[in-house]
mmCIF file of C-alpha atoms and ligand atoms in Angstrom:
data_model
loop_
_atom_site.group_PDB
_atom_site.id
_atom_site.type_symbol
_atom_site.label_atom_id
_atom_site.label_comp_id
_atom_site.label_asym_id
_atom_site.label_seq_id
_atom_site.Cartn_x
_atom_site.Cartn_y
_atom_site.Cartn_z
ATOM 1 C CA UNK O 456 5.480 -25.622 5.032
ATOM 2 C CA UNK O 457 3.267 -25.482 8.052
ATOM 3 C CA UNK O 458 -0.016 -26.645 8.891
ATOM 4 C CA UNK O 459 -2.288 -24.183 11.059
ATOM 5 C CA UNK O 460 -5.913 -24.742 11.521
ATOM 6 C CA UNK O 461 -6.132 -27.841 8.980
ATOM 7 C CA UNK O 462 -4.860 -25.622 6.097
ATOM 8 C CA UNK O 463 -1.168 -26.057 4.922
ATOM 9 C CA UNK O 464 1.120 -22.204 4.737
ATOM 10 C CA UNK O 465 4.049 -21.634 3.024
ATOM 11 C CA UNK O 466 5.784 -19.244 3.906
ATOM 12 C CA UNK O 467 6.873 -16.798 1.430
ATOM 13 C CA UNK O 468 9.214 -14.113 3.365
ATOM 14 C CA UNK O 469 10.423 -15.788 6.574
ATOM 15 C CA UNK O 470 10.806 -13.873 9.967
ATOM 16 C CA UNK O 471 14.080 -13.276 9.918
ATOM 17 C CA UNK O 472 14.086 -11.729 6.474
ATOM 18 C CA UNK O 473 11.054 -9.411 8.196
ATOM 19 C CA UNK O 474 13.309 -7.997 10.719
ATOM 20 C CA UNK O 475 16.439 -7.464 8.599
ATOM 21 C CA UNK O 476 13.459 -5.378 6.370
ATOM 22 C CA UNK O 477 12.634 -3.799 8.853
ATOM 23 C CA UNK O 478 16.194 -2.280 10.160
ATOM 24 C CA UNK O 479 16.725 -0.810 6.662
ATOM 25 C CA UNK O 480 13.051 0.754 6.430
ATOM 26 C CA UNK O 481 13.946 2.559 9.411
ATOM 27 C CA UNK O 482 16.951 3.797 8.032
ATOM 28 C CA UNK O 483 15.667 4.831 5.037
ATOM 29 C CA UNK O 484 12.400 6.613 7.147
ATOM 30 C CA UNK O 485 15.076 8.536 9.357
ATOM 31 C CA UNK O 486 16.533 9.812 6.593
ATOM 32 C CA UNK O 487 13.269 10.858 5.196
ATOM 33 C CA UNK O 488 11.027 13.810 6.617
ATOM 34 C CA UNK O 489 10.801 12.725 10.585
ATOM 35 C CA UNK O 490 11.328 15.451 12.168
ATOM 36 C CA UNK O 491 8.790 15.289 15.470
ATOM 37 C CA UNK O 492 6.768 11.902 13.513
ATOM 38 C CA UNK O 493 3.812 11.023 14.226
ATOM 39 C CA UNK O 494 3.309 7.441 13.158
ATOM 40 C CA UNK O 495 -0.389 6.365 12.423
ATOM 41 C CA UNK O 496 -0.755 2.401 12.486
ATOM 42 C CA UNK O 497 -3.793 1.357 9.858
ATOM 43 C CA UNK O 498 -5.528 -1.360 11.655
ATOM 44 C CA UNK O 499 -6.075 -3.991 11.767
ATOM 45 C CA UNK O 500 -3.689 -5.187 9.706
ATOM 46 C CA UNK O 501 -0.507 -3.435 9.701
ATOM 47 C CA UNK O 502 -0.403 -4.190 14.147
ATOM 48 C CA UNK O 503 2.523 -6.045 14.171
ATOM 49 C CA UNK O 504 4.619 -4.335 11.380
ATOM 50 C CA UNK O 505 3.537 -1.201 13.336
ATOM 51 C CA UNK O 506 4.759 -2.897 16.477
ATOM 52 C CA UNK O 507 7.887 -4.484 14.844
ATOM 53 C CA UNK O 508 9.035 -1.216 12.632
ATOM 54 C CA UNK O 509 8.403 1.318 15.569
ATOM 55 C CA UNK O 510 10.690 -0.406 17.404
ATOM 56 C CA UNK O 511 13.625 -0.458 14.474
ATOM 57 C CA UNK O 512 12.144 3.491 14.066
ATOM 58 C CA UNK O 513 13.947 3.775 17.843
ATOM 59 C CA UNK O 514 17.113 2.036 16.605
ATOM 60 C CA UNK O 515 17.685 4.233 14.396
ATOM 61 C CA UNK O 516 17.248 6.993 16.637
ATOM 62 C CA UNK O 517 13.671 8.599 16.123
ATOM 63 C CA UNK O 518 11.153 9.005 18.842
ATOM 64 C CA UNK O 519 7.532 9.105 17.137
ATOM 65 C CA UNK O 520 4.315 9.268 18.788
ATOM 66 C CA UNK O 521 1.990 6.946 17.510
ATOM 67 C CA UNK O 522 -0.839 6.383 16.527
ATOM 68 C CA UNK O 523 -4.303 3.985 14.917
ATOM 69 C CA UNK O 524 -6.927 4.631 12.847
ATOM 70 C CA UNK O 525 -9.031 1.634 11.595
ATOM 71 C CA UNK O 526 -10.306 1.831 8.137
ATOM 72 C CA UNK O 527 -12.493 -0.714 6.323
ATOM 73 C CA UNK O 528 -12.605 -1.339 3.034
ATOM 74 C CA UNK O 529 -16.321 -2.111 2.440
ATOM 75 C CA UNK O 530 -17.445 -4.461 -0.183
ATOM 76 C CA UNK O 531 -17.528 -8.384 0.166
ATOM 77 C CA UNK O 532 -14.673 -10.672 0.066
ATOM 78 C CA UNK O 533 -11.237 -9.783 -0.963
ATOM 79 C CA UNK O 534 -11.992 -7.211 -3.060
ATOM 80 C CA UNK O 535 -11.451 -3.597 -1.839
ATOM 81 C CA UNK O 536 -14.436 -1.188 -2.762
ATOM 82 C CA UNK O 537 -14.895 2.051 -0.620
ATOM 83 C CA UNK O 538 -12.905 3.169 2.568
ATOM 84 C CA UNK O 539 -14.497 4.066 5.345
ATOM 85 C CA UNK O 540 -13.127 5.101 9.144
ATOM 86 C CA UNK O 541 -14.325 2.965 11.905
ATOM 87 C CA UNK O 542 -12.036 4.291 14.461
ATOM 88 C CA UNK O 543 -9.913 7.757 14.246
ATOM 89 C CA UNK O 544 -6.984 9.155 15.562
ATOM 90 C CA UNK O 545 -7.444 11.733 18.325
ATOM 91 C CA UNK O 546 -3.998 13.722 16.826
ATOM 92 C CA UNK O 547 -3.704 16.647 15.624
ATOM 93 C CA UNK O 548 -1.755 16.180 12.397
ATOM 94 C CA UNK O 549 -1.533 19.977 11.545
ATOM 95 C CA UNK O 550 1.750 20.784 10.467
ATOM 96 C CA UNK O 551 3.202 17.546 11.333
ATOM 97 C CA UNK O 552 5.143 14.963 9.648
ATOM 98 C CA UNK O 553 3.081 12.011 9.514
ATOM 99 C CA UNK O 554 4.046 8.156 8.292
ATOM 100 C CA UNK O 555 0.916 6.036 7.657
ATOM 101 C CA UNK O 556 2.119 2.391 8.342
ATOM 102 C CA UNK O 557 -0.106 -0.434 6.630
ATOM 103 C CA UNK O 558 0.432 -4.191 6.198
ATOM 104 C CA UNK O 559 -0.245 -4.303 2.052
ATOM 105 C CA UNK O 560 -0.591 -1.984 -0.656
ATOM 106 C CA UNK O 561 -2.903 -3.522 -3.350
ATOM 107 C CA UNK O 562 -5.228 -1.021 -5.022
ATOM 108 C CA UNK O 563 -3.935 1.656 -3.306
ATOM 109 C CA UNK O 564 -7.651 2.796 -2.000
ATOM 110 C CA UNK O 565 -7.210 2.748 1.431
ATOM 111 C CA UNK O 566 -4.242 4.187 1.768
ATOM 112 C CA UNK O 567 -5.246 6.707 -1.383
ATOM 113 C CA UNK O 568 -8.052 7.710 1.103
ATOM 114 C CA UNK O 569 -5.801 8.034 4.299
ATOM 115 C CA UNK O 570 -3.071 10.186 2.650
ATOM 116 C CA UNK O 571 -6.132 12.448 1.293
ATOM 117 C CA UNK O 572 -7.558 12.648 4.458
ATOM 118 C CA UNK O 573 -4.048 13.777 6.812
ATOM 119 C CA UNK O 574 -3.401 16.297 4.248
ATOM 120 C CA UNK O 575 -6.993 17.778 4.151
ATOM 121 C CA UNK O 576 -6.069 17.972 8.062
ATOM 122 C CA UNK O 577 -2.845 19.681 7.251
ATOM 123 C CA UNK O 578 -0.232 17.561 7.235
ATOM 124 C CA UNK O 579 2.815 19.144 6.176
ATOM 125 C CA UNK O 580 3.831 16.442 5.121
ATOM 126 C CA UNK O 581 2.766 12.513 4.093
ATOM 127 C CA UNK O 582 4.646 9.385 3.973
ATOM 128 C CA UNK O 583 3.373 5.621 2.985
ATOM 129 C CA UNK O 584 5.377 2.504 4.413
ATOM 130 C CA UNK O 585 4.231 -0.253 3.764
ATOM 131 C CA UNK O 586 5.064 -4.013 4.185
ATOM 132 C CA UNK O 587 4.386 -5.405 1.102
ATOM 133 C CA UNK O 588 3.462 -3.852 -2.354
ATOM 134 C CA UNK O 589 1.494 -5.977 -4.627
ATOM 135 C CA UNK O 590 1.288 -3.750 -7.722
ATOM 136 C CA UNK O 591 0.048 -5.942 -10.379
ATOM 137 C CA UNK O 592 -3.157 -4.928 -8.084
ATOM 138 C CA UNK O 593 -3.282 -0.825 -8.396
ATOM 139 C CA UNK O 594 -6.067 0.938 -8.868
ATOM 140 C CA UNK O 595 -4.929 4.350 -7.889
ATOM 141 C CA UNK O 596 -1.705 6.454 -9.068
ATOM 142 C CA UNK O 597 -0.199 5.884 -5.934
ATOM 143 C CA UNK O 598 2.979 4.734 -4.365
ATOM 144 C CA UNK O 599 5.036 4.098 -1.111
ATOM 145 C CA UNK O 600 7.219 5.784 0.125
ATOM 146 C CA UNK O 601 8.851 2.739 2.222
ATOM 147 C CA UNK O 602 8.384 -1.094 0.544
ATOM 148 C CA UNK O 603 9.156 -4.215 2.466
ATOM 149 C CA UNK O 604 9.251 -6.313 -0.346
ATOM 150 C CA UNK O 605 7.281 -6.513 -3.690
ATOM 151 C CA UNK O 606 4.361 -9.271 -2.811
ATOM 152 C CA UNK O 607 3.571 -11.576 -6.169
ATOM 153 C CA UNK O 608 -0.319 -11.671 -6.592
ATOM 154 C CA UNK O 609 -1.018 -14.126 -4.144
ATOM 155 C CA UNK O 610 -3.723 -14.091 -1.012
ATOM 156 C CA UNK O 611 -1.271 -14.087 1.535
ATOM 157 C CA UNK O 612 -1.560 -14.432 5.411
ATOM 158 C CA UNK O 613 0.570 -13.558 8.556
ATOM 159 C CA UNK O 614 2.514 -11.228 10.408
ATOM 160 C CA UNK O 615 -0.514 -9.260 11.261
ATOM 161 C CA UNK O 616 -2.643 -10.335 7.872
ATOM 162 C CA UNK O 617 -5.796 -12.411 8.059
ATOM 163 C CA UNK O 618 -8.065 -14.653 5.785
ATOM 164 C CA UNK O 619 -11.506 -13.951 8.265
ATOM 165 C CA UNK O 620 -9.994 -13.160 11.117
ATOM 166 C CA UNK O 621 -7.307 -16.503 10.933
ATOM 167 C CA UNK O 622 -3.446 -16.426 10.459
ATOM 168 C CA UNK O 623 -2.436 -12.947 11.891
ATOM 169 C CA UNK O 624 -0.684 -15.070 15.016
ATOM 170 C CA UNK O 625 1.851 -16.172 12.636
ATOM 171 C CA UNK O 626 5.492 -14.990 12.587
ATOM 172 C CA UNK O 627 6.091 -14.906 8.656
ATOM 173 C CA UNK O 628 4.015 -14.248 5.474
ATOM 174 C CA UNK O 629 2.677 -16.857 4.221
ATOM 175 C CA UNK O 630 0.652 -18.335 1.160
ATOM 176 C CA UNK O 631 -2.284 -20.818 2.173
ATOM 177 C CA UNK O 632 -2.190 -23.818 -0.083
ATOM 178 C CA UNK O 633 -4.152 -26.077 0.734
ATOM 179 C CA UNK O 634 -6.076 -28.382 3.133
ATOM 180 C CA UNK O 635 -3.886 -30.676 5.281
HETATM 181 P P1 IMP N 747 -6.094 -1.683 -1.010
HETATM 182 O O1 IMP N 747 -7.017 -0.618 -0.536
HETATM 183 O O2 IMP N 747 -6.635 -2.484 -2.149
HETATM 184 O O3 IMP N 747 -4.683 -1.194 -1.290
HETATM 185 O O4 IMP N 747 -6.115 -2.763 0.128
HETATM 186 C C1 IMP N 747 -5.166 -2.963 0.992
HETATM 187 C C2 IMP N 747 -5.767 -3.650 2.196
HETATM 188 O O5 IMP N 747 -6.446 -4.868 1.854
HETATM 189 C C3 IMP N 747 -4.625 -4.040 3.101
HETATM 190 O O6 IMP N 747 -4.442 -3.057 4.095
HETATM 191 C C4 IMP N 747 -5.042 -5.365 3.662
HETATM 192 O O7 IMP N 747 -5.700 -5.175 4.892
HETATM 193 C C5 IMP N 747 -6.019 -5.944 2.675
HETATM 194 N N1 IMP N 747 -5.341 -6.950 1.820
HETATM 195 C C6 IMP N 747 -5.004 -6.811 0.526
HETATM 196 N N2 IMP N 747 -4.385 -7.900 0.053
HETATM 197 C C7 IMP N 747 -4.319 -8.765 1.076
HETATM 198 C C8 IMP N 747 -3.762 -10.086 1.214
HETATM 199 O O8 IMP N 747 -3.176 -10.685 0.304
HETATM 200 N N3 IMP N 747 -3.888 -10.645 2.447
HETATM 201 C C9 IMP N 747 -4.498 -10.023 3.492
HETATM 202 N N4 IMP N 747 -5.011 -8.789 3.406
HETATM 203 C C10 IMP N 747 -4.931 -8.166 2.221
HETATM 204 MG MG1 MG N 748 -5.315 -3.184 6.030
#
């Protein structure tokens, strides 16, 4: 347990356990469709998965472009409504092999909406990695391709992930519980 900002974390899946993740994702995404990848980064969140797995993408000997597109989920709170771009790619993904990378899949709308939206662009072809799959949350018939590790329905913080902007510093994923 930790305490950042007056609020006590505990971590749920350490940094170390992250990386090791990571390594075998890459594996696994090598093996998949990546021939010439383009890798598109779904912002905010996923930033330092993106960073972390792009890097373990090189170890196991692809060289993707990359890429960001921000998308908002619009709606108050914590709960995911529409999807809507804020910032796009400038990429051509016609005919490409393209990996969207996000932090969490919960009900699968935003990443529903980004898959949609490559292969209305012509995509040949579409993967999903994702960090953490939290599936007791789907909405939409929709899976990864790639899971980190199944996330138990819990708000959780971290490694890229926020509560209002807060949290994304740390190194782990955490679980706030409480005030200090
Ligand atoms: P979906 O559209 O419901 O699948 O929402 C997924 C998005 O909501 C993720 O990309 C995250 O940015 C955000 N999100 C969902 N659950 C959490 C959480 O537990 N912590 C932080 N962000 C979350
Ligand atoms: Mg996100």
């Amino acid at each position: 347990m930790i305490t950042v900002r007056g609020k006590t974390i505990e971590p749920l899946f350490t940094a170390e356990q992250i990386a090791e993740r990571n390594e075998a994702l890459a594996a696994q995404i090598a093996a998949g469709p990546s021939e010439d990848l383009l890798v598109i980064s779904v912002l905010k969140g996923s930033f330092i998965f993106a960073a972390d797995l792009i890097r373990a993408l090189h170890h196991a000997g692809l060289a993707p472009e990359v890429e960001f597109i921000t998308l908002s989920s619009y709606g108050t709170g914590t709960v995911s409504k529409g999807v809507r771009i804020i910032r796009d790619i400038d990429s051509d993904v016609k005919g490409r092999n393209v990996l969207l990378i996000d932090d969490i899949l919960e009900s699968g709308r935003t990443l529903l909406f980004a898959k949609e939206l490559m292969y209305e662009r012509g995509a040949a072809n579409v993967s999903l990695a994702v960090l953490l799959d939290k599936r007791v949350k789907r909405q939409e018939v929709l899976e990864a391709d790639y899971v980190g590790f199944e996330c138990p329905d819990y708000f959780v913080v971290g490694y890229g992930m926020d509560v209002a902007y807060a949290f994304r510093e740390l190194p782990f994923v955490g679980v706030v519980t409480g005030d200090a």
